[in-house]
PDB file of C-alpha atoms (C1' of nucleotides) in Angstrom:
ATOM      1  CA  MET A 857      18.794   4.806   2.097  1.00 58.00           C
ATOM      2  CA  PRO A 858      18.216   1.524   2.560  1.00 88.00           C
ATOM      3  CA  GLU A 859      15.829   1.741   5.218  1.00 93.00           C
ATOM      4  CA  LEU A 860      15.329  -0.924   7.692  1.00 94.00           C
ATOM      5  CA  PRO A 861      14.056  -3.577   5.368  1.00 94.00           C
ATOM      6  CA  GLU A 862      17.278  -2.970   2.932  1.00 93.00           C
ATOM      7  CA  VAL A 863      19.605  -2.734   5.386  1.00 94.00           C
ATOM      8  CA  ASN A 864      18.457  -6.469   6.425  1.00 94.00           C
ATOM      9  CA  ALA A 865      18.764  -7.475   3.068  1.00 93.00           C
ATOM     10  CA  PHE A 866      22.554  -6.144   3.037  1.00 94.00           C
ATOM     11  CA  LYS A 867      22.768  -8.203   6.455  1.00 95.00           C
ATOM     12  CA  ASN A 868      21.670 -11.357   4.320  1.00 95.00           C
ATOM     13  CA  TYR A 869      24.077 -10.330   1.607  1.00 95.00           C
ATOM     14  CA  PHE A 870      27.244  -9.783   3.987  1.00 96.00           C
ATOM     15  CA  ASP A 871      26.440 -12.833   5.725  1.00 96.00           C
ATOM     16  CA  GLU A 872      26.290 -14.988   2.845  1.00 95.00           C
ATOM     17  CA  ALA A 873      29.462 -13.530   1.442  1.00 95.00           C
ATOM     18  CA  ALA A 874      31.527 -12.880   4.564  1.00 96.00           C
ATOM     19  CA  ILE A 875      31.124 -15.090   7.584  1.00 97.00           C
ATOM     20  CA  GLY A 876      33.640 -17.805   7.964  1.00 95.00           C
ATOM     21  CA  ARG A 877      36.030 -16.324   5.398  1.00 96.00           C
ATOM     22  CA  THR A 878      39.411 -14.986   6.274  1.00 97.00           C
ATOM     23  CA  ILE A 879      40.522 -11.545   5.384  1.00 97.00           C
ATOM     24  CA  ARG A 880      43.469 -11.266   3.882  1.00 97.00           C
ATOM     25  CA  GLU A 881      43.756  -7.608   3.171  1.00 96.00           C
ATOM     26  CA  VAL A 882      41.660  -4.620   3.277  1.00 96.00           C
ATOM     27  CA  VAL A 883      41.990  -2.047   0.150  1.00 95.00           C
ATOM     28  CA  VAL A 884      41.069   1.362   0.975  1.00 93.00           C
ATOM     29  CA  LEU A 885      40.370   3.919  -1.947  1.00 91.00           C
ATOM     30  CA  ASP A 886      38.830   6.522   0.081  1.00 89.00           C
ATOM     31  CA  ASN A 887      39.879   7.193   3.748  1.00 87.00           C
ATOM     32  CA  LYS A 888      37.165   9.766   4.437  1.00 86.00           C
ATOM     33  CA  ILE A 889      34.663   6.990   4.750  1.00 89.00           C
ATOM     34  CA  PHE A 890      36.201   6.098   8.140  1.00 89.00           C
ATOM     35  CA  ARG A 891      34.803   8.147  11.114  1.00 85.00           C
ATOM     36  CA  ASN A 892      36.406   7.019  14.118  1.00 87.00           C
ATOM     37  CA  THR A 893      39.288   5.403  12.750  1.00 89.00           C
ATOM     38  CA  THR A 894      42.118   5.830  10.294  1.00 90.00           C
ATOM     39  CA  ALA A 895      42.248   3.795   7.190  1.00 91.00           C
ATOM     40  CA  GLU A 896      45.425   2.317   8.614  1.00 92.00           C
ATOM     41  CA  ASN A 897      44.121   1.243  11.745  1.00 93.00           C
ATOM     42  CA  PHE A 898      41.143  -0.126  10.275  1.00 94.00           C
ATOM     43  CA  ALA A 899      43.079  -2.489   7.686  1.00 95.00           C
ATOM     44  CA  MET A 900      45.406  -3.418  10.600  1.00 95.00           C
ATOM     45  CA  LYS A 901      42.786  -4.342  13.064  1.00 95.00           C
ATOM     46  CA  LEU A 902      40.818  -6.455  10.339  1.00 96.00           C
ATOM     47  CA  GLU A 903      43.613  -7.950   8.537  1.00 96.00           C
ATOM     48  CA  ASN A 904      43.797 -11.691   9.295  1.00 97.00           C
ATOM     49  CA  ARG A 905      40.735 -11.724  11.323  1.00 97.00           C
ATOM     50  CA  GLN A 906      37.039 -13.720  10.527  1.00 97.00           C
ATOM     51  CA  PHE A 907      33.945 -12.320  10.158  1.00 97.00           C
ATOM     52  CA  VAL A 908      31.908 -14.619  12.891  1.00 97.00           C
ATOM     53  CA  GLY A 909      28.322 -12.982  12.695  1.00 96.00           C
ATOM     54  CA  SER A 910      26.281  -9.814  12.276  1.00 96.00           C
ATOM     55  CA  TYR A 911      23.874  -7.892  13.928  1.00 96.00           C
ATOM     56  CA  ARG A 912      21.232  -5.563  12.746  1.00 95.00           C
ATOM     57  CA  ARG A 913      19.732  -2.505  14.690  1.00 94.00           C
ATOM     58  CA  GLY A 914      17.435  -0.103  12.701  1.00 94.00           C
ATOM     59  CA  LYS A 915      19.882   0.813   9.732  1.00 94.00           C
ATOM     60  CA  TYR A 916      23.010  -0.045  11.633  1.00 94.00           C
ATOM     61  CA  LEU A 917      24.525  -3.325  10.780  1.00 95.00           C
ATOM     62  CA  PHE A 918      27.318  -4.539  12.909  1.00 96.00           C
ATOM     63  CA  CYS A 919      29.879  -7.061  11.669  1.00 96.00           C
ATOM     64  CA  ALA A 920      31.414  -9.324  14.691  1.00 97.00           C
ATOM     65  CA  LEU A 921      35.009 -10.038  14.115  1.00 97.00           C
ATOM     66  CA  ASP A 922      36.497 -13.290  15.659  1.00 97.00           C
ATOM     67  CA  ASP A 923      38.303 -11.469  17.969  1.00 96.00           C
ATOM     68  CA  GLY A 924      35.303  -9.941  19.876  1.00 96.00           C
ATOM     69  CA  ASN A 925      35.429  -6.331  18.049  1.00 96.00           C
ATOM     70  CA  HIS A 926      32.875  -5.087  15.730  1.00 96.00           C
ATOM     71  CA  ILE A 927      32.593  -2.914  12.728  1.00 95.00           C
ATOM     72  CA  LEU A 928      29.916  -0.392  11.711  1.00 95.00           C
ATOM     73  CA  LEU A 929      28.437  -0.588   8.445  1.00 95.00           C
ATOM     74  CA  HIS A 930      26.028   2.390   7.909  1.00 93.00           C
ATOM     75  CA  PHE A 931      24.966   2.643   4.114  1.00 93.00           C
ATOM     76  CA  GLY A 932      24.044   6.390   4.205  1.00 91.00           C
ATOM     77  CA  MET A 933      21.976   7.208   1.561  1.00 89.00           C
ATOM     78  CA  THR A 934      23.569   5.382  -1.537  1.00 89.00           C
ATOM     79  CA  GLY A 935      25.864   2.353   0.189  1.00 92.00           C
ATOM     80  CA  ASP A 936      26.023  -1.008  -1.143  1.00 92.00           C
ATOM     81  CA  LEU A 937      27.814  -4.459  -1.077  1.00 94.00           C
ATOM     82  CA  LYS A 938      29.209  -6.224  -3.881  1.00 93.00           C
ATOM     83  CA  TYR A 939      31.007  -9.812  -3.770  1.00 94.00           C
ATOM     84  CA  TYR A 940      33.085 -10.762  -6.600  1.00 94.00           C
ATOM     85  CA  ASN A 941      36.205 -12.393  -7.845  1.00 94.00           C
ATOM     86  CA  ASP A 942      37.237 -10.559 -10.905  1.00 92.00           C
ATOM     87  CA  SER A 943      38.641  -6.852 -10.332  1.00 90.00           C
ATOM     88  CA  LEU A 944      36.999  -5.923 -13.246  1.00 89.00           C
ATOM     89  CA  ASP A 945      33.839  -6.312 -11.384  1.00 91.00           C
ATOM     90  CA  ALA A 946      34.680  -3.973  -8.859  1.00 91.00           C
ATOM     91  CA  PRO A 947      31.960  -1.599  -8.316  1.00 91.00           C
ATOM     92  CA  LYS A 948      32.537   1.793  -9.520  1.00 88.00           C
ATOM     93  CA  HIS A 949      32.244   3.916  -6.254  1.00 90.00           C
ATOM     94  CA  GLU A 950      34.211   1.093  -4.407  1.00 93.00           C
ATOM     95  CA  ARG A 951      35.318   3.040  -0.934  1.00 93.00           C
ATOM     96  CA  PHE A 952      36.980  -0.043   0.172  1.00 94.00           C
ATOM     97  CA  ARG A 953      37.075  -4.112   0.080  1.00 95.00           C
ATOM     98  CA  PHE A 954      37.922  -7.072   2.044  1.00 96.00           C
ATOM     99  CA  GLU A 955      39.759  -9.200   0.018  1.00 97.00           C
ATOM    100  CA  PHE A 956      39.627 -12.803   1.498  1.00 97.00           C
ATOM    101  CA  SER A 957      41.946 -15.631   1.684  1.00 96.00           C
ATOM    102  CA  ASP A 958      40.173 -17.382  -1.082  1.00 95.00           C
ATOM    103  CA  ASN A 959      40.814 -14.419  -3.452  1.00 95.00           C
ATOM    104  CA  MET A 960      36.867 -13.172  -3.243  1.00 96.00           C
ATOM    105  CA  LYS A 961      36.333  -9.511  -2.449  1.00 95.00           C
ATOM    106  CA  LEU A 962      33.466  -7.813  -0.698  1.00 96.00           C
ATOM    107  CA  GLY A 963      33.408  -4.166  -2.010  1.00 95.00           C
ATOM    108  CA  PHE A 964      31.728  -1.212  -0.051  1.00 94.00           C
ATOM    109  CA  ASP A 965      30.259   0.917  -2.636  1.00 93.00           C
ATOM    110  CA  CYS A 966      29.163   4.262  -2.046  1.00 91.00           C
ATOM    111  CA  PRO A 967      28.587   7.187  -5.032  1.00 86.00           C
ATOM    112  CA  ARG A 968      27.581  10.085  -2.410  1.00 84.00           C
ATOM    113  CA  LYS A 969      29.721   8.738   0.457  1.00 81.00           C
ATOM    114  CA  PHE A 970      27.494   9.730   3.268  1.00 87.00           C
ATOM    115  CA  ALA A 971      28.129   6.134   4.326  1.00 91.00           C
ATOM    116  CA  ARG A 972      30.097   5.804   7.659  1.00 90.00           C
ATOM    117  CA  ILE A 973      32.100   3.067   8.953  1.00 93.00           C
ATOM    118  CA  ASP A 974      33.418   2.736  12.220  1.00 93.00           C
ATOM    119  CA  TYR A 975      35.660   0.163  14.343  1.00 94.00           C
ATOM    120  CA  ILE A 976      34.135  -1.001  17.888  1.00 94.00           C
ATOM    121  CA  GLU A 977      35.519  -2.235  20.926  1.00 93.00           C
ATOM    122  CA  ASP A 978      32.470  -2.257  23.020  1.00 92.00           C
ATOM    123  CA  LEU A 979      29.221  -2.852  21.047  1.00 92.00           C
ATOM    124  CA  GLU A 980      26.937  -2.014  23.704  1.00 90.00           C
ATOM    125  CA  ALA A 981      28.876   1.496  24.862  1.00 89.00           C
ATOM    126  CA  TYR A 982      28.756   2.484  21.361  1.00 91.00           C
ATOM    127  CA  ILE A 983      25.058   1.737  21.023  1.00 91.00           C
ATOM    128  CA  ALA A 984      24.417   3.728  24.298  1.00 88.00           C
ATOM    129  CA  GLN A 985      26.916   6.669  22.997  1.00 87.00           C
ATOM    130  CA  LYS A 986      24.471   6.835  19.677  1.00 88.00           C
ATOM    131  CA  ASN A 987      21.225   6.655  21.831  1.00 89.00           C
ATOM    132  CA  LEU A 988      20.278   4.733  19.382  1.00 91.00           C
ATOM    133  CA  GLY A 989      16.614   3.666  20.042  1.00 92.00           C
ATOM    134  CA  PRO A 990      15.219   0.140  19.718  1.00 93.00           C
ATOM    135  CA  ASP A 991      14.920  -1.481  16.274  1.00 95.00           C
ATOM    136  CA  ALA A 992      11.387  -0.839  14.511  1.00 95.00           C
ATOM    137  CA  LEU A 993      10.704  -4.230  14.129  1.00 95.00           C
ATOM    138  CA  GLU A 994      11.543  -5.287  17.975  1.00 94.00           C
ATOM    139  CA  ILE A 995       9.778  -2.729  20.182  1.00 94.00           C
ATOM    140  CA  SER A 996       6.584  -3.717  21.661  1.00 94.00           C
ATOM    141  CA  GLU A 997       3.322  -2.196  21.111  1.00 95.00           C
ATOM    142  CA  HIS A 998       3.471  -0.829  24.983  1.00 94.00           C
ATOM    143  CA  ASP A 999       6.792   0.724  24.372  1.00 93.00           C
ATOM    144  CA  PHE A1000       5.944   2.459  21.316  1.00 94.00           C
ATOM    145  CA  LEU A1001       2.854   3.895  22.738  1.00 94.00           C
ATOM    146  CA  ALA A1002       4.871   5.091  25.972  1.00 93.00           C
ATOM    147  CA  ALA A1003       7.513   6.744  23.287  1.00 93.00           C
ATOM    148  CA  MET A1004       4.676   8.490  21.943  1.00 94.00           C
ATOM    149  CA  SER A1005       3.312  10.024  25.198  1.00 92.00           C
ATOM    150  CA  GLY A1006       3.846  13.762  25.910  1.00 90.00           C
ATOM    151  CA  LYS A1007       5.248  14.060  22.259  1.00 92.00           C
ATOM    152  CA  SER A1008       4.438  17.657  21.042  1.00 91.00           C
ATOM    153  CA  GLY A1009       6.197  17.086  17.589  1.00 91.00           C
ATOM    154  CA  THR A1010       4.832  15.660  14.221  1.00 94.00           C
ATOM    155  CA  ILE A1011       4.114  12.371  13.627  1.00 95.00           C
ATOM    156  CA  LYS A1012       6.507  12.120  10.620  1.00 94.00           C
ATOM    157  CA  GLY A1013       9.357  13.641  12.757  1.00 94.00           C
ATOM    158  CA  PHE A1014       8.743  11.148  15.415  1.00 95.00           C
ATOM    159  CA  LEU A1015       8.748   7.891  13.274  1.00 95.00           C
ATOM    160  CA  LEU A1016      12.066   9.343  11.247  1.00 94.00           C
ATOM    161  CA  ASN A1017      13.638  10.168  15.162  1.00 94.00           C
ATOM    162  CA  GLN A1018      16.151   7.247  15.202  1.00 92.00           C
ATOM    163  CA  LYS A1019      16.733   8.027  19.005  1.00 92.00           C
ATOM    164  CA  VAL A1020      13.258   6.605  19.608  1.00 91.00           C
ATOM    165  CA  LEU A1021      13.174   4.228  17.009  1.00 92.00           C
ATOM    166  CA  SER A1022      15.466   2.769  14.691  1.00 94.00           C
ATOM    167  CA  GLY A1023      14.894   1.906  11.105  1.00 93.00           C
ATOM    168  CA  MET A1024      12.307   3.822  10.007  1.00 94.00           C
ATOM    169  CA  GLY A1025      12.972   6.230   6.758  1.00 92.00           C
ATOM    170  CA  ASN A1026      11.622   8.639   4.727  1.00 93.00           C
ATOM    171  CA  LEU A1027       9.465   6.342   2.347  1.00 92.00           C
ATOM    172  CA  TYR A1028       8.438   3.545   4.563  1.00 94.00           C
ATOM    173  CA  ALA A1029       7.257   6.452   7.066  1.00 94.00           C
ATOM    174  CA  ASP A1030       4.901   7.812   4.266  1.00 94.00           C
ATOM    175  CA  GLU A1031       3.600   4.577   3.731  1.00 94.00           C
ATOM    176  CA  VAL A1032       2.788   4.018   7.434  1.00 95.00           C
ATOM    177  CA  LEU A1033       0.885   7.122   7.839  1.00 95.00           C
ATOM    178  CA  TYR A1034      -0.683   6.958   3.995  1.00 94.00           C
ATOM    179  CA  GLN A1035      -1.920   3.274   5.049  1.00 94.00           C
ATOM    180  CA  THR A1036      -3.208   4.412   8.421  1.00 95.00           C
ATOM    181  CA  ARG A1037      -4.719   7.559   7.315  1.00 95.00           C
ATOM    182  CA  VAL A1038      -2.932  10.040   9.572  1.00 95.00           C
ATOM    183  CA  HIS A1039      -1.458  13.418   8.482  1.00 94.00           C
ATOM    184  CA  PRO A1040       2.033  13.779   8.644  1.00 94.00           C
ATOM    185  CA  LEU A1041       1.536  16.929  10.242  1.00 94.00           C
ATOM    186  CA  SER A1042      -0.570  15.561  13.200  1.00 94.00           C
ATOM    187  CA  ILE A1043       0.979  16.074  16.561  1.00 94.00           C
ATOM    188  CA  THR A1044       2.419  12.854  17.770  1.00 94.00           C
ATOM    189  CA  ASP A1045       0.394  12.600  21.384  1.00 93.00           C
ATOM    190  CA  ARG A1046      -2.745  14.233  20.122  1.00 93.00           C
ATOM    191  CA  ILE A1047      -3.439  11.076  17.794  1.00 95.00           C
ATOM    192  CA  SER A1048      -6.206   8.804  19.526  1.00 95.00           C
ATOM    193  CA  THR A1049      -4.989   5.786  21.458  1.00 95.00           C
ATOM    194  CA  LYS A1050      -6.946   3.582  18.898  1.00 96.00           C
ATOM    195  CA  LYS A1051      -5.077   5.226  15.871  1.00 96.00           C
ATOM    196  CA  LYS A1052      -1.502   4.948  17.436  1.00 96.00           C
ATOM    197  CA  LYS A1053      -2.151   1.477  17.700  1.00 96.00           C
ATOM    198  CA  GLU A1054      -2.832   1.179  14.173  1.00 96.00           C
ATOM    199  CA  ILE A1055       0.224   3.057  13.356  1.00 96.00           C
ATOM    200  CA  TYR A1056       2.273   0.431  15.501  1.00 96.00           C
ATOM    201  CA  ARG A1057       0.366  -2.388  13.684  1.00 96.00           C
ATOM    202  CA  LYS A1058       1.075  -1.074  10.338  1.00 95.00           C
ATOM    203  CA  MET A1059       4.689  -0.237  10.588  1.00 95.00           C
ATOM    204  CA  ILE A1060       5.227  -3.651  11.835  1.00 96.00           C
ATOM    205  CA  GLU A1061       3.153  -5.010   8.849  1.00 95.00           C
ATOM    206  CA  VAL A1062       4.591  -2.969   6.104  1.00 94.00           C
ATOM    207  CA  LEU A1063       7.992  -3.509   7.417  1.00 94.00           C
ATOM    208  CA  THR A1064       7.755  -7.291   7.665  1.00 95.00           C
ATOM    209  CA  ARG A1065       6.364  -7.442   4.419  1.00 93.00           C
ATOM    210  CA  ALA A1066       9.219  -5.187   3.312  1.00 92.00           C
ATOM    211  CA  VAL A1067      11.793  -7.343   4.770  1.00 93.00           C
ATOM    212  CA  GLU A1068      10.048 -10.581   3.405  1.00 93.00           C
ATOM    213  CA  GLU A1069      10.809  -9.598  -0.231  1.00 89.00           C
ATOM    214  CA  ASN A1070      14.688  -8.852   0.767  1.00 87.00           C
ATOM    215  CA  PRO A1071      14.701  -5.388  -1.119  1.00 82.00           C
ATOM    216  CA  ASP A1072      17.403  -4.193  -3.489  1.00 80.00           C
ATOM    217  CA  TYR A1073      16.695  -0.389  -2.939  1.00 73.00           C
ATOM    218  CA  LYS A1074      17.831   0.030  -6.902  1.00 73.00           C
ATOM    219  CA  GLU A1075      15.363  -2.452  -8.143  1.00 75.00           C
ATOM    220  CA  TYR A1076      12.103  -2.426  -6.346  1.00 80.00           C
ATOM    221  CA  PRO A1077       9.268  -4.813  -7.203  1.00 79.00           C
ATOM    222  CA  GLU A1078       6.583  -3.557  -9.850  1.00 77.00           C
ATOM    223  CA  ASP A1079       3.954  -3.243  -7.257  1.00 79.00           C
ATOM    224  CA  TRP A1080       5.732  -2.125  -4.463  1.00 85.00           C
ATOM    225  CA  PHE A1081       4.728   0.148  -1.948  1.00 87.00           C
ATOM    226  CA  TRP A1082       4.529   4.157  -2.371  1.00 88.00           C
ATOM    227  CA  LYS A1083       3.377   3.541  -5.910  1.00 87.00           C
ATOM    228  CA  TRP A1084       1.118   6.509  -5.005  1.00 90.00           C
ATOM    229  CA  ARG A1085       3.889   8.804  -3.587  1.00 89.00           C
ATOM    230  CA  VAL A1086       3.701  11.017  -6.770  1.00 88.00           C
ATOM    231  CA  GLU A1087       2.221  14.580  -6.635  1.00 87.00           C
ATOM    232  CA  GLY A1088      -0.877  14.364  -8.468  1.00 88.00           C
ATOM    233  CA  THR A1089      -1.771  10.625  -7.858  1.00 89.00           C
ATOM    234  CA  VAL A1090      -5.661  10.540  -6.612  1.00 89.00           C
ATOM    235  CA  GLY A1091      -6.131   9.062  -3.095  1.00 85.00           C
ATOM    236  CA  PRO A1092      -8.267   5.864  -2.366  1.00 86.00           C
ATOM    237  CA  ALA A1093     -11.699   6.577  -2.861  1.00 80.00           C
ATOM    238  CA  GLY A1094     -11.174   9.126  -4.893  1.00 84.00           C
ATOM    239  CA  LYS A1095     -10.055  11.248  -2.028  1.00 83.00           C
ATOM    240  CA  GLY A1096      -8.455  14.333  -3.270  1.00 86.00           C
ATOM    241  CA  LYS A1097      -4.524  14.315  -4.866  1.00 91.00           C
ATOM    242  CA  VAL A1098      -1.498  13.425  -3.521  1.00 92.00           C
ATOM    243  CA  THR A1099       0.550  16.258  -2.730  1.00 91.00           C
ATOM    244  CA  PHE A1100       3.844  16.999  -0.873  1.00 91.00           C
ATOM    245  CA  SER A1101       5.921  19.223   1.085  1.00 91.00           C
ATOM    246  CA  THR A1102       9.001  19.447   3.759  1.00 91.00           C
ATOM    247  CA  ILE A1103       8.082  18.058   6.765  1.00 93.00           C
ATOM    248  CA  ALA A1104      10.341  17.049   9.631  1.00 92.00           C
ATOM    249  CA  GLY A1105      13.219  18.386   7.214  1.00 90.00           C
ATOM    250  CA  ARG A1106      12.290  15.557   4.608  1.00 92.00           C
ATOM    251  CA  THR A1107      10.227  15.623   1.438  1.00 92.00           C
ATOM    252  CA  THR A1108       6.952  14.026   2.204  1.00 93.00           C
ATOM    253  CA  TYR A1109       4.268  12.633   0.044  1.00 93.00           C
ATOM    254  CA  TYR A1110       0.526  12.863   1.681  1.00 93.00           C
ATOM    255  CA  CYS A1111      -2.992  13.177   0.736  1.00 93.00           C
ATOM    256  CA  ASN A1112      -4.806  15.792   2.370  1.00 92.00           C
ATOM    257  CA  ALA A1113      -8.298  14.738   1.793  1.00 91.00           C
ATOM    258  CA  TRP A1114      -7.605  11.082   2.730  1.00 93.00           C
ATOM    259  CA  GLN A1115      -5.401  11.638   5.794  1.00 94.00           C
ATOM    260  CA  ARG A1116      -6.685  13.078   8.958  1.00 94.00           C
ATOM    261  CA  LYS A1117      -4.572  15.808  10.641  1.00 94.00           C
ATOM    262  CA  TYR A1118      -4.479  15.870  14.684  1.00 94.00           C
ATOM    263  CA  THR A1119      -3.781  18.957  16.246  1.00 89.00           C
TER     264      THR A1119
ATOM    265  C1'  DT B 247      22.467  23.663 -15.744  1.00 85.70           C
ATOM    266  C1'  DG B 248      19.699  23.957 -11.506  1.00 85.70           C
ATOM    267  C1'  DT B 249      17.669  20.840  -8.242  1.00 85.70           C
ATOM    268  C1'  DG B 250      16.821  17.154  -5.416  1.00 85.70           C
ATOM    269  C1'  DA B 251      17.835  12.342  -3.480  1.00 85.70           C
ATOM    270  C1'  DT B 252      15.754   5.977   0.631  1.00 85.70           C
ATOM    271  C1'  DG B 253      20.389   9.681   6.068  1.00 85.70           C
ATOM    272  C1'  DT B 254      22.814  11.547   9.958  1.00 85.70           C
ATOM    273  C1'  DT B 255      25.086  15.251  12.551  1.00 85.70           C
ATOM    274  C1'  DG B 256      25.926  19.369  14.826  1.00 85.70           C
ATOM    275  C1'  DA B 257      24.880  24.353  15.033  1.00 85.70           C
ATOM    276  C1'  DA B 258      21.558  27.807  16.077  1.00 85.70           C
ATOM    277  C1'  DT B 259      16.997  29.172  16.999  1.00 85.70           C
ATOM    278  C1'  DG B 260      12.216  29.568  18.919  1.00 85.70           C
TER     279       DG B 260
ATOM    280  C1'  DG C1451      14.619  19.812  27.759  1.00 85.70           C
ATOM    281  C1'  DC C1452      12.250  19.938  23.347  1.00 85.70           C
ATOM    282  C1'  DA C1453      11.223  20.624  18.960  1.00 85.70           C
ATOM    283  C1'  DT C1454      12.500  22.489  13.995  1.00 85.70           C
ATOM    284  C1'  DT C1455      15.107  24.270  10.427  1.00 85.70           C
ATOM    285  C1'  DC C1456      19.438  24.371   8.346  1.00 85.70           C
ATOM    286  C1'  DA C1457      23.958  23.492   6.509  1.00 85.70           C
ATOM    287  C1'  DA C1458      27.254  20.352   5.859  1.00 85.70           C
ATOM    288  C1'  DC C1459      28.776  15.776   3.777  1.00 85.70           C
ATOM    289  C1'  DA C1460      29.619  14.506  -2.252  1.00 85.70           C
ATOM    290  C1'  DT C1461      27.859  12.571  -6.319  1.00 85.70           C
ATOM    291  C1'  DC C1462      24.730  11.748  -9.865  1.00 85.70           C
ATOM    292  C1'  DA C1463      20.487  11.592 -12.750  1.00 85.70           C
ATOM    293  C1'  DC C1464      17.162  14.134 -14.877  1.00 85.70           C
TER     294       DC C1464
END
DNA sequence: TGTGATGTTGAATG
DNA sequence: GCATTCAACATCAC
């Protein structure tokens, strides 16, 4: 999926396509993508409304309506947005679309259907109930260090936990650990304070750079991050080869000789 | 043809 | 409570 930088790019795309437009009709092609509401209710609530803004927190994109309510767009692994005019240009796995009063359409595409769409009347209560942690680009160094304190799980699991920190995904987590030379199996609170701060700074740096690229997760620049994330790639300064295993439930790439394991 | 994929959730287990 | 593992969700590409 889209991780934080990709969702940020979706936000930019959404803002451009939807803000200020009136929704004439909501066409639903797959009921199951709605989690806390039905397709009928969703359509009824949104028709004749206008989008007035959007707010991203981690991988969650909240879109504000002119009646004060919100919708959540969560892209799962394969969610995507497409803005178009001609019906022939509808994305292949469109699950629903907004048809605006000017006849333009914004389709939500998602082959694997891991995406989730919610209708939200109380945004703060919704976020509190989800237990969603602060955005990875908003959290302060102090709060980041405090969150690490006492944690006995792996650093990889820590970075992926959306309740602690929202926005990091599998690829960017591997990138941060690789660049800071910390082994993904390191125990979070055993890492030195100096290294913890390095992880924090690198996380901000990597995400900031990625956000600036406005990445489209289907098409990354040639020299994008994680080029190294291929088995057998030789680590920096000839430090051994990249290998992978499942850590915190996700396929994790790392270089044993390059990344120190704090235990 | 079997396998794994940028994510989340809930249940079961230690 | 904390952390981990697993299965489920559903489809596509290799």
